[in-house]
Amino acid sequence: MHIQFLGTSAGRPTKSRNVTSAAFVHSEPSNGFWLFDAGEGTQQQMFGTKLKLNKLDKIFISHLHGDHIYGLPGLLSSRSYFDGAGPLVMYGPPGLRAFIDGVFLHSGTYLEYELTITEIGPGVIMDDGQYKVTANELVHRLPSYGYRIEESEQSGHLDLEQLRRRGVEPGPEYGKLKRGENVILPSGELIRSTDVVGPPIPGRIVTILGDTCPCDNAVELAKNADLLVHEATFESGMEEKALAYGHSTVRQAAQIAAKAGAKQLALTHFSSRYDDEAVAELIADGQQLFPNMLAAYDYLEVPVPRTSV
């Protein structure tokens, strides 16, 4: 599991940064990915990655500002040309359906796959047994949402040495034991799953926030997250301007991560006024409050490792 950033600039693209988009890549079981926001040029950015549109099955939109959605019409249309592109579900705030329907109506666009658009409110918006996604409102000039992705806990590791000693050969019995089922050997010996399977492995938590001022819902969505992706449009000292435009400074993002108990913070959505050198200085400043912080840049991949047990 990892996050790959496709655009990390705020408002408009620069020579080195495209506007907002990030892919949540989950290699199991489908080797697929989800997209969070799709600013102008997102599908073009994907040519520099291993991501393929026929592996995309969900899109989550934070809000309807152009730098987060103007790439959607072209991306959705192009997906029709990919073999094996199955149904696609898109989540976002009210107004998303009208935007897509209007563009497709007036451009004569027809999709070769089923597209479902779900306009969301606060709460759990999906749970497929492997991942649960919770959305909540943030504070911005338009209705803006953050998303919390929670992975289900995984079965513990098999005690292979004990199984070998007890004469259990690799095969279907291993799967049964992993699923919590007991196994009776041909000799009549009972192998209890609880004796040979370790404790469950906690699921990972990834929080991806849309544009926002600091708020309680941001902290709640990011609580104990393994990775928090937070906007950082402005530098410290520009809190008044950040508030006026519905954004956050680097230090404010660091404070949210610290309050939430997040393990790692990836900052994105940097104002075009900052070049790479300036961004590095902003990060150094923010690390005084939250050391495990990094600046996202286009094509960066941030892994989300499992917690050791």
mmCIF file of N, CA and C in Angstrom, residues 158-286:
data_model
loop_
_atom_site.group_PDB
_atom_site.id
_atom_site.type_symbol
_atom_site.label_atom_id
_atom_site.label_comp_id
_atom_site.label_asym_id
_atom_site.label_seq_id
_atom_site.Cartn_x
_atom_site.Cartn_y
_atom_site.Cartn_z
ATOM 1 N N LEU A 158 1.136 -17.561 10.737
ATOM 2 C CA LEU A 158 1.185 -18.960 11.146
ATOM 3 C C LEU A 158 2.520 -19.281 11.810
ATOM 4 N N ASP A 159 2.477 -20.098 12.851
ATOM 5 C CA ASP A 159 3.694 -20.592 13.496
ATOM 6 C C ASP A 159 4.176 -21.795 12.703
ATOM 7 N N LEU A 160 4.956 -21.526 11.654
ATOM 8 C CA LEU A 160 5.359 -22.575 10.717
ATOM 9 C C LEU A 160 6.221 -23.639 11.379
ATOM 10 N N GLU A 161 7.064 -23.245 12.320
ATOM 11 C CA GLU A 161 7.925 -24.214 12.995
ATOM 12 C C GLU A 161 7.087 -25.190 13.809
ATOM 13 N N GLN A 162 6.096 -24.696 14.537
ATOM 14 C CA GLN A 162 5.234 -25.586 15.318
ATOM 15 C C GLN A 162 4.439 -26.518 14.414
ATOM 16 N N LEU A 163 3.940 -25.977 13.309
ATOM 17 C CA LEU A 163 3.193 -26.821 12.377
ATOM 18 C C LEU A 163 4.076 -27.910 11.801
ATOM 19 N N ARG A 164 5.324 -27.580 11.499
ATOM 20 C CA ARG A 164 6.238 -28.591 10.964
ATOM 21 C C ARG A 164 6.470 -29.687 11.998
ATOM 22 N N ARG A 165 6.694 -29.276 13.258
ATOM 23 C CA ARG A 165 6.923 -30.271 14.311
ATOM 24 C C ARG A 165 5.724 -31.189 14.504
ATOM 25 N N ARG A 166 4.538 -30.664 14.281
ATOM 26 C CA ARG A 166 3.326 -31.453 14.503
ATOM 27 C C ARG A 166 2.865 -32.171 13.245
ATOM 28 N N GLY A 167 3.667 -32.074 12.193
ATOM 29 C CA GLY A 167 3.416 -32.860 10.990
ATOM 30 C C GLY A 167 2.371 -32.299 10.055
ATOM 31 N N VAL A 168 2.123 -30.991 10.133
ATOM 32 C CA VAL A 168 1.139 -30.375 9.242
ATOM 33 C C VAL A 168 1.875 -29.828 8.027
ATOM 34 N N GLU A 169 1.614 -30.424 6.875
ATOM 35 C CA GLU A 169 2.288 -30.015 5.659
ATOM 36 C C GLU A 169 1.581 -28.810 5.032
ATOM 37 N N PRO A 170 2.330 -27.973 4.296
ATOM 38 C CA PRO A 170 1.690 -26.848 3.600
ATOM 39 C C PRO A 170 0.576 -27.344 2.690
ATOM 40 N N GLY A 171 -0.531 -26.656 2.705
ATOM 41 C CA GLY A 171 -1.676 -27.061 1.904
ATOM 42 C C GLY A 171 -2.946 -26.409 2.403
ATOM 43 N N PRO A 172 -4.099 -27.014 2.082
ATOM 44 C CA PRO A 172 -5.386 -26.411 2.462
ATOM 45 C C PRO A 172 -5.542 -26.188 3.965
ATOM 46 N N GLU A 173 -4.861 -27.033 4.773
ATOM 47 C CA GLU A 173 -4.997 -26.880 6.222
ATOM 48 C C GLU A 173 -4.465 -25.524 6.692
ATOM 49 N N TYR A 174 -3.429 -25.036 6.019
ATOM 50 C CA TYR A 174 -2.879 -23.738 6.395
ATOM 51 C C TYR A 174 -3.937 -22.643 6.237
ATOM 52 N N GLY A 175 -4.656 -22.687 5.125
ATOM 53 C CA GLY A 175 -5.696 -21.700 4.891
ATOM 54 C C GLY A 175 -6.806 -21.773 5.918
ATOM 55 N N LYS A 176 -7.200 -22.997 6.274
ATOM 56 C CA LYS A 176 -8.251 -23.157 7.287
ATOM 57 C C LYS A 176 -7.818 -22.582 8.624
ATOM 58 N N LEU A 177 -6.589 -22.874 9.011
ATOM 59 C CA LEU A 177 -6.093 -22.370 10.287
ATOM 60 C C LEU A 177 -6.029 -20.842 10.282
ATOM 61 N N LYS A 178 -5.599 -20.267 9.156
ATOM 62 C CA LYS A 178 -5.540 -18.806 9.052
ATOM 63 C C LYS A 178 -6.921 -18.181 9.181
ATOM 64 N N ARG A 179 -7.944 -18.923 8.709
ATOM 65 C CA ARG A 179 -9.309 -18.407 8.779
ATOM 66 C C ARG A 179 -9.950 -18.635 10.136
ATOM 67 N N GLY A 180 -9.195 -19.220 11.066
ATOM 68 C CA GLY A 180 -9.720 -19.447 12.404
ATOM 69 C C GLY A 180 -10.373 -20.789 12.597
ATOM 70 N N GLU A 181 -10.229 -21.680 11.610
ATOM 71 C CA GLU A 181 -10.823 -23.011 11.711
ATOM 72 C C GLU A 181 -9.813 -23.983 12.315
ATOM 73 N N ASN A 182 -10.303 -24.907 13.143
ATOM 74 C CA ASN A 182 -9.457 -25.968 13.672
ATOM 75 C C ASN A 182 -9.311 -27.073 12.630
ATOM 76 N N VAL A 183 -8.231 -27.847 12.733
ATOM 77 C CA VAL A 183 -7.943 -28.906 11.767
ATOM 78 C C VAL A 183 -7.688 -30.218 12.511
ATOM 79 N N ILE A 184 -8.268 -31.300 12.019
ATOM 80 C CA ILE A 184 -8.005 -32.627 12.579
ATOM 81 C C ILE A 184 -7.109 -33.386 11.605
ATOM 82 N N LEU A 185 -5.944 -33.819 12.081
ATOM 83 C CA LEU A 185 -4.993 -34.550 11.245
ATOM 84 C C LEU A 185 -5.461 -35.990 11.049
ATOM 85 N N PRO A 186 -4.929 -36.673 10.018
ATOM 86 C CA PRO A 186 -5.286 -38.091 9.816
ATOM 87 C C PRO A 186 -5.046 -38.942 11.058
ATOM 88 N N SER A 187 -4.093 -38.533 11.883
ATOM 89 C CA SER A 187 -3.798 -39.280 13.111
ATOM 90 C C SER A 187 -4.865 -39.072 14.179
ATOM 91 N N GLY A 188 -5.760 -38.113 13.944
ATOM 92 C CA GLY A 188 -6.782 -37.798 14.925
ATOM 93 C C GLY A 188 -6.417 -36.626 15.818
ATOM 94 N N GLU A 189 -5.190 -36.102 15.694
ATOM 95 C CA GLU A 189 -4.777 -34.978 16.530
ATOM 96 C C GLU A 189 -5.499 -33.704 16.106
ATOM 97 N N LEU A 190 -5.958 -32.948 17.090
ATOM 98 C CA LEU A 190 -6.636 -31.691 16.837
ATOM 99 C C LEU A 190 -5.632 -30.539 16.886
ATOM 100 N N ILE A 191 -5.586 -29.769 15.818
ATOM 101 C CA ILE A 191 -4.751 -28.566 15.776
ATOM 102 C C ILE A 191 -5.686 -27.363 15.899
ATOM 103 N N ARG A 192 -5.567 -26.653 16.994
ATOM 104 C CA ARG A 192 -6.414 -25.478 17.202
ATOM 105 C C ARG A 192 -5.781 -24.253 16.536
ATOM 106 N N SER A 193 -6.616 -23.499 15.834
ATOM 107 C CA SER A 193 -6.135 -22.296 15.165
ATOM 108 C C SER A 193 -5.496 -21.327 16.158
ATOM 109 N N THR A 194 -6.084 -21.180 17.313
ATOM 110 C CA THR A 194 -5.571 -20.227 18.301
ATOM 111 C C THR A 194 -4.189 -20.588 18.806
ATOM 112 N N ASP A 195 -3.791 -21.866 18.651
ATOM 113 C CA ASP A 195 -2.479 -22.305 19.119
ATOM 114 C C ASP A 195 -1.371 -22.036 18.113
ATOM 115 N N VAL A 196 -1.727 -21.890 16.842
ATOM 116 C CA VAL A 196 -0.697 -21.808 15.806
ATOM 117 C C VAL A 196 -0.781 -20.528 14.973
ATOM 118 N N VAL A 197 -1.734 -19.666 15.271
ATOM 119 C CA VAL A 197 -1.868 -18.395 14.552
ATOM 120 C C VAL A 197 -1.624 -17.258 15.534
ATOM 121 N N GLY A 198 -0.727 -16.360 15.161
ATOM 122 C CA GLY A 198 -0.383 -15.237 16.019
ATOM 123 C C GLY A 198 -1.501 -14.217 16.128
ATOM 124 N N PRO A 199 -1.301 -13.171 16.911
ATOM 125 C CA PRO A 199 -2.329 -12.144 17.091
ATOM 126 C C PRO A 199 -2.629 -11.427 15.782
ATOM 127 N N PRO A 200 -3.863 -10.912 15.644
ATOM 128 C CA PRO A 200 -4.226 -10.197 14.415
ATOM 129 C C PRO A 200 -3.290 -9.022 14.153
ATOM 130 N N ILE A 201 -3.079 -8.740 12.873
ATOM 131 C CA ILE A 201 -2.234 -7.621 12.461
ATOM 132 C C ILE A 201 -3.133 -6.413 12.232
ATOM 133 N N PRO A 202 -2.901 -5.322 12.953
ATOM 134 C CA PRO A 202 -3.792 -4.150 12.814
ATOM 135 C C PRO A 202 -3.816 -3.622 11.384
ATOM 136 N N GLY A 203 -4.987 -3.181 10.958
ATOM 137 C CA GLY A 203 -5.102 -2.543 9.655
ATOM 138 C C GLY A 203 -4.465 -1.160 9.665
ATOM 139 N N ARG A 204 -4.085 -0.708 8.504
ATOM 140 C CA ARG A 204 -3.469 0.608 8.378
ATOM 141 C C ARG A 204 -4.533 1.691 8.178
ATOM 142 N N ILE A 205 -4.178 2.911 8.539
ATOM 143 C CA ILE A 205 -5.091 4.044 8.413
ATOM 144 C C ILE A 205 -4.400 5.138 7.605
ATOM 145 N N VAL A 206 -5.065 5.582 6.569
ATOM 146 C CA VAL A 206 -4.578 6.685 5.746
ATOM 147 C C VAL A 206 -5.657 7.765 5.726
ATOM 148 N N THR A 207 -5.276 8.994 6.018
ATOM 149 C CA THR A 207 -6.210 10.117 5.989
ATOM 150 C C THR A 207 -5.763 11.116 4.931
ATOM 151 N N ILE A 208 -6.675 11.458 4.034
ATOM 152 C CA ILE A 208 -6.397 12.419 2.967
ATOM 153 C C ILE A 208 -7.411 13.544 3.089
ATOM 154 N N LEU A 209 -6.920 14.721 3.408
ATOM 155 C CA LEU A 209 -7.796 15.861 3.643
ATOM 156 C C LEU A 209 -7.841 16.776 2.428
ATOM 157 N N GLY A 210 -9.016 17.349 2.181
ATOM 158 C CA GLY A 210 -9.134 18.359 1.145
ATOM 159 C C GLY A 210 -8.647 19.700 1.655
ATOM 160 N N ASP A 211 -8.916 20.753 0.897
ATOM 161 C CA ASP A 211 -8.518 22.094 1.324
ATOM 162 C C ASP A 211 -9.246 22.439 2.620
ATOM 163 N N THR A 212 -8.513 22.995 3.586
ATOM 164 C CA THR A 212 -9.140 23.262 4.875
ATOM 165 C C THR A 212 -8.332 24.231 5.724
ATOM 166 N N CYS A 213 -9.043 24.974 6.548
ATOM 167 C CA CYS A 213 -8.429 25.635 7.696
ATOM 168 C C CYS A 213 -8.327 24.597 8.813
ATOM 169 N N PRO A 214 -7.516 24.845 9.832
ATOM 170 C CA PRO A 214 -7.472 23.919 10.972
ATOM 171 C C PRO A 214 -8.862 23.782 11.592
ATOM 172 N N CYS A 215 -9.258 22.541 11.896
ATOM 173 C CA CYS A 215 -10.578 22.311 12.477
ATOM 174 C C CYS A 215 -10.588 20.981 13.219
ATOM 175 N N ASP A 216 -11.573 20.801 14.099
ATOM 176 C CA ASP A 216 -11.676 19.587 14.906
ATOM 177 C C ASP A 216 -11.898 18.351 14.037
ATOM 178 N N ASN A 217 -12.665 18.486 12.950
ATOM 179 C CA ASN A 217 -12.928 17.320 12.108
ATOM 180 C C ASN A 217 -11.657 16.801 11.444
ATOM 181 N N ALA A 218 -10.722 17.698 11.153
ATOM 182 C CA ALA A 218 -9.447 17.259 10.586
ATOM 183 C C ALA A 218 -8.700 16.384 11.589
ATOM 184 N N VAL A 219 -8.704 16.797 12.844
ATOM 185 C CA VAL A 219 -8.044 16.008 13.891
ATOM 186 C C VAL A 219 -8.712 14.651 14.038
ATOM 187 N N GLU A 220 -10.038 14.634 14.053
ATOM 188 C CA GLU A 220 -10.769 13.376 14.234
ATOM 189 C C GLU A 220 -10.518 12.415 13.080
ATOM 190 N N LEU A 221 -10.529 12.919 11.857
ATOM 191 C CA LEU A 221 -10.280 12.057 10.695
ATOM 192 C C LEU A 221 -8.867 11.484 10.713
ATOM 193 N N ALA A 222 -7.924 12.235 11.264
ATOM 194 C CA ALA A 222 -6.515 11.839 11.248
ATOM 195 C C ALA A 222 -6.088 11.081 12.497
ATOM 196 N N LYS A 223 -7.001 10.804 13.407
ATOM 197 C CA LYS A 223 -6.643 10.187 14.674
ATOM 198 C C LYS A 223 -5.890 8.871 14.473
ATOM 199 N N ASN A 224 -4.656 8.837 14.992
ATOM 200 C CA ASN A 224 -3.788 7.636 14.955
ATOM 201 C C ASN A 224 -3.513 7.148 13.529
ATOM 202 N N ALA A 225 -3.593 8.026 12.557
ATOM 203 C CA ALA A 225 -3.353 7.620 11.168
ATOM 204 C C ALA A 225 -1.891 7.224 10.967
ATOM 205 N N ASP A 226 -1.684 6.189 10.172
ATOM 206 C CA ASP A 226 -0.322 5.817 9.785
ATOM 207 C C ASP A 226 0.263 6.859 8.840
ATOM 208 N N LEU A 227 -0.601 7.474 8.035
ATOM 209 C CA LEU A 227 -0.170 8.543 7.134
ATOM 210 C C LEU A 227 -1.288 9.573 7.034
ATOM 211 N N LEU A 228 -0.947 10.823 7.255
ATOM 212 C CA LEU A 228 -1.867 11.944 7.058
ATOM 213 C C LEU A 228 -1.363 12.782 5.890
ATOM 214 N N VAL A 229 -2.234 13.010 4.915
ATOM 215 C CA VAL A 229 -1.937 13.918 3.805
ATOM 216 C C VAL A 229 -2.724 15.196 4.059
ATOM 217 N N HIS A 230 -2.005 16.303 4.220
ATOM 218 C CA HIS A 230 -2.632 17.563 4.610
ATOM 219 C C HIS A 230 -2.117 18.680 3.711
ATOM 220 N N GLU A 231 -3.003 19.608 3.366
ATOM 221 C CA GLU A 231 -2.568 20.762 2.581
ATOM 222 C C GLU A 231 -1.701 21.695 3.415
ATOM 223 N N ALA A 232 -0.815 22.417 2.738
ATOM 224 C CA ALA A 232 0.056 23.397 3.401
ATOM 225 C C ALA A 232 0.305 24.526 2.408
ATOM 226 N N THR A 233 -0.730 25.308 2.173
ATOM 227 C CA THR A 233 -0.680 26.307 1.115
ATOM 228 C C THR A 233 0.282 27.444 1.421
ATOM 229 N N PHE A 234 0.367 27.826 2.707
ATOM 230 C CA PHE A 234 1.136 29.015 3.071
ATOM 231 C C PHE A 234 2.176 28.727 4.144
ATOM 232 N N GLU A 235 3.117 29.662 4.271
ATOM 233 C CA GLU A 235 4.152 29.565 5.291
ATOM 234 C C GLU A 235 3.647 30.099 6.625
ATOM 235 N N SER A 236 4.364 29.770 7.679
ATOM 236 C CA SER A 236 4.036 30.311 8.999
ATOM 237 C C SER A 236 4.119 31.834 8.964
ATOM 238 N N GLY A 237 3.212 32.474 9.696
ATOM 239 C CA GLY A 237 3.127 33.922 9.677
ATOM 240 C C GLY A 237 2.065 34.439 8.724
ATOM 241 N N MET A 238 1.507 33.531 7.889
ATOM 242 C CA MET A 238 0.459 33.929 6.951
ATOM 243 C C MET A 238 -0.886 33.329 7.353
ATOM 244 N N GLU A 239 -1.072 33.129 8.648
ATOM 245 C CA GLU A 239 -2.299 32.505 9.135
ATOM 246 C C GLU A 239 -3.542 33.318 8.771
ATOM 247 N N GLU A 240 -3.429 34.635 8.800
ATOM 248 C CA GLU A 240 -4.589 35.476 8.492
ATOM 249 C C GLU A 240 -5.017 35.292 7.034
ATOM 250 N N LYS A 241 -4.055 35.267 6.135
ATOM 251 C CA LYS A 241 -4.386 35.046 4.720
ATOM 252 C C LYS A 241 -4.892 33.632 4.496
ATOM 253 N N ALA A 242 -4.291 32.664 5.184
ATOM 254 C CA ALA A 242 -4.749 31.285 5.069
ATOM 255 C C ALA A 242 -6.211 31.170 5.479
ATOM 256 N N LEU A 243 -6.564 31.816 6.568
ATOM 257 C CA LEU A 243 -7.948 31.784 7.038
ATOM 258 C C LEU A 243 -8.893 32.417 6.019
ATOM 259 N N ALA A 244 -8.473 33.532 5.450
ATOM 260 C CA ALA A 244 -9.319 34.245 4.488
ATOM 261 C C ALA A 244 -9.610 33.392 3.260
ATOM 262 N N TYR A 245 -8.657 32.558 2.859
ATOM 263 C CA TYR A 245 -8.822 31.747 1.657
ATOM 264 C C TYR A 245 -9.206 30.295 1.970
ATOM 265 N N GLY A 246 -9.384 29.967 3.250
ATOM 266 C CA GLY A 246 -9.805 28.617 3.610
ATOM 267 C C GLY A 246 -8.694 27.588 3.535
ATOM 268 N N HIS A 247 -7.470 27.994 3.899
ATOM 269 C CA HIS A 247 -6.325 27.099 3.802
ATOM 270 C C HIS A 247 -5.561 27.019 5.127
ATOM 271 N N SER A 248 -4.438 26.313 5.094
ATOM 272 C CA SER A 248 -3.611 26.124 6.292
ATOM 273 C C SER A 248 -2.164 26.472 5.993
ATOM 274 N N THR A 249 -1.435 26.808 7.038
ATOM 275 C CA THR A 249 0.014 26.972 6.929
ATOM 276 C C THR A 249 0.687 25.645 7.259
ATOM 277 N N VAL A 250 1.981 25.581 6.997
ATOM 278 C CA VAL A 250 2.741 24.362 7.309
ATOM 279 C C VAL A 250 2.669 24.056 8.800
ATOM 280 N N ARG A 251 2.852 25.054 9.640
ATOM 281 C CA ARG A 251 2.826 24.830 11.086
ATOM 282 C C ARG A 251 1.441 24.395 11.559
ATOM 283 N N GLN A 252 0.404 24.931 10.958
ATOM 284 C CA GLN A 252 -0.945 24.512 11.331
ATOM 285 C C GLN A 252 -1.180 23.042 10.967
ATOM 286 N N ALA A 253 -0.686 22.617 9.830
ATOM 287 C CA ALA A 253 -0.795 21.203 9.452
ATOM 288 C C ALA A 253 -0.020 20.323 10.431
ATOM 289 N N ALA A 254 1.152 20.780 10.843
ATOM 290 C CA ALA A 254 1.948 20.033 11.817
ATOM 291 C C ALA A 254 1.209 19.913 13.144
ATOM 292 N N GLN A 255 0.534 20.967 13.547
ATOM 293 C CA GLN A 255 -0.228 20.930 14.794
ATOM 294 C C GLN A 255 -1.384 19.941 14.712
ATOM 295 N N ILE A 256 -2.051 19.877 13.569
ATOM 296 C CA ILE A 256 -3.131 18.908 13.386
ATOM 297 C C ILE A 256 -2.595 17.489 13.506
ATOM 298 N N ALA A 257 -1.462 17.216 12.843
ATOM 299 C CA ALA A 257 -0.867 15.878 12.906
ATOM 300 C C ALA A 257 -0.495 15.500 14.338
ATOM 301 N N ALA A 258 0.072 16.444 15.069
ATOM 302 C CA ALA A 258 0.475 16.181 16.455
ATOM 303 C C ALA A 258 -0.739 15.919 17.337
ATOM 304 N N LYS A 259 -1.777 16.736 17.204
ATOM 305 C CA LYS A 259 -2.985 16.546 17.999
ATOM 306 C C LYS A 259 -3.649 15.205 17.711
ATOM 307 N N ALA A 260 -3.587 14.780 16.457
ATOM 308 C CA ALA A 260 -4.244 13.539 16.048
ATOM 309 C C ALA A 260 -3.436 12.306 16.409
ATOM 310 N N GLY A 261 -2.171 12.466 16.739
ATOM 311 C CA GLY A 261 -1.330 11.302 17.000
ATOM 312 C C GLY A 261 -0.979 10.540 15.735
ATOM 313 N N ALA A 262 -0.929 11.255 14.595
ATOM 314 C CA ALA A 262 -0.547 10.606 13.332
ATOM 315 C C ALA A 262 0.912 10.185 13.375
ATOM 316 N N LYS A 263 1.237 9.130 12.642
ATOM 317 C CA LYS A 263 2.612 8.625 12.628
ATOM 318 C C LYS A 263 3.484 9.364 11.619
ATOM 319 N N GLN A 264 2.895 9.758 10.489
ATOM 320 C CA GLN A 264 3.655 10.432 9.441
ATOM 321 C C GLN A 264 2.761 11.471 8.776
ATOM 322 N N LEU A 265 3.364 12.579 8.357
ATOM 323 C CA LEU A 265 2.641 13.676 7.723
ATOM 324 C C LEU A 265 3.271 13.988 6.373
ATOM 325 N N ALA A 266 2.459 13.963 5.337
ATOM 326 C CA ALA A 266 2.902 14.363 3.995
ATOM 327 C C ALA A 266 2.158 15.641 3.625
ATOM 328 N N LEU A 267 2.899 16.702 3.364
ATOM 329 C CA LEU A 267 2.302 17.985 3.029
ATOM 330 C C LEU A 267 2.240 18.175 1.516
ATOM 331 N N THR A 268 1.141 18.790 1.061
ATOM 332 C CA THR A 268 0.934 19.009 -0.363
ATOM 333 C C THR A 268 0.185 20.324 -0.554
ATOM 334 N N HIS A 269 -0.177 20.654 -1.813
ATOM 335 C CA HIS A 269 -0.967 21.839 -2.120
ATOM 336 C C HIS A 269 -0.203 23.121 -1.743
ATOM 337 N N PHE A 270 1.037 23.194 -2.203
ATOM 338 C CA PHE A 270 1.872 24.364 -1.915
ATOM 339 C C PHE A 270 1.554 25.500 -2.889
ATOM 340 N N SER A 271 1.475 26.723 -2.363
ATOM 341 C CA SER A 271 1.276 27.885 -3.209
ATOM 342 C C SER A 271 2.377 27.970 -4.264
ATOM 343 N N SER A 272 2.017 28.470 -5.450
ATOM 344 C CA SER A 272 2.993 28.582 -6.541
ATOM 345 C C SER A 272 4.069 29.613 -6.239
ATOM 346 N N ARG A 273 3.907 30.389 -5.178
ATOM 347 C CA ARG A 273 4.936 31.371 -4.810
ATOM 348 C C ARG A 273 6.195 30.693 -4.277
ATOM 349 N N TYR A 274 6.102 29.406 -3.904
ATOM 350 C CA TYR A 274 7.236 28.711 -3.288
ATOM 351 C C TYR A 274 7.906 27.778 -4.290
ATOM 352 N N ASP A 275 9.209 27.980 -4.498
ATOM 353 C CA ASP A 275 9.956 27.014 -5.300
ATOM 354 C C ASP A 275 10.431 25.885 -4.384
ATOM 355 N N ASP A 276 11.139 24.920 -4.939
ATOM 356 C CA ASP A 276 11.538 23.743 -4.168
ATOM 357 C C ASP A 276 12.413 24.118 -2.972
ATOM 358 N N GLU A 277 13.283 25.088 -3.165
ATOM 359 C CA GLU A 277 14.145 25.514 -2.059
ATOM 360 C C GLU A 277 13.320 26.124 -0.921
ATOM 361 N N ALA A 278 12.326 26.926 -1.290
ATOM 362 C CA ALA A 278 11.476 27.540 -0.275
ATOM 363 C C ALA A 278 10.637 26.487 0.448
ATOM 364 N N VAL A 279 10.148 25.495 -0.300
ATOM 365 C CA VAL A 279 9.367 24.417 0.323
ATOM 366 C C VAL A 279 10.212 23.668 1.339
ATOM 367 N N ALA A 280 11.471 23.418 1.006
ATOM 368 C CA ALA A 280 12.367 22.733 1.944
ATOM 369 C C ALA A 280 12.527 23.532 3.238
ATOM 370 N N GLU A 281 12.583 24.841 3.118
ATOM 371 C CA GLU A 281 12.686 25.691 4.307
ATOM 372 C C GLU A 281 11.404 25.631 5.133
ATOM 373 N N LEU A 282 10.255 25.582 4.455
ATOM 374 C CA LEU A 282 8.981 25.471 5.172
ATOM 375 C C LEU A 282 8.910 24.165 5.963
ATOM 376 N N ILE A 283 9.377 23.091 5.340
ATOM 377 C CA ILE A 283 9.343 21.785 6.007
ATOM 378 C C ILE A 283 10.256 21.794 7.224
ATOM 379 N N ALA A 284 11.437 22.371 7.089
ATOM 380 C CA ALA A 284 12.366 22.439 8.224
ATOM 381 C C ALA A 284 11.735 23.190 9.387
ATOM 382 N N ASP A 285 10.976 24.218 9.074
ATOM 383 C CA ASP A 285 10.286 24.978 10.119
ATOM 384 C C ASP A 285 9.202 24.113 10.775
ATOM 385 N N GLY A 286 8.407 23.439 9.963
ATOM 386 C CA GLY A 286 7.324 22.618 10.496
ATOM 387 C C GLY A 286 7.806 21.423 11.293
#
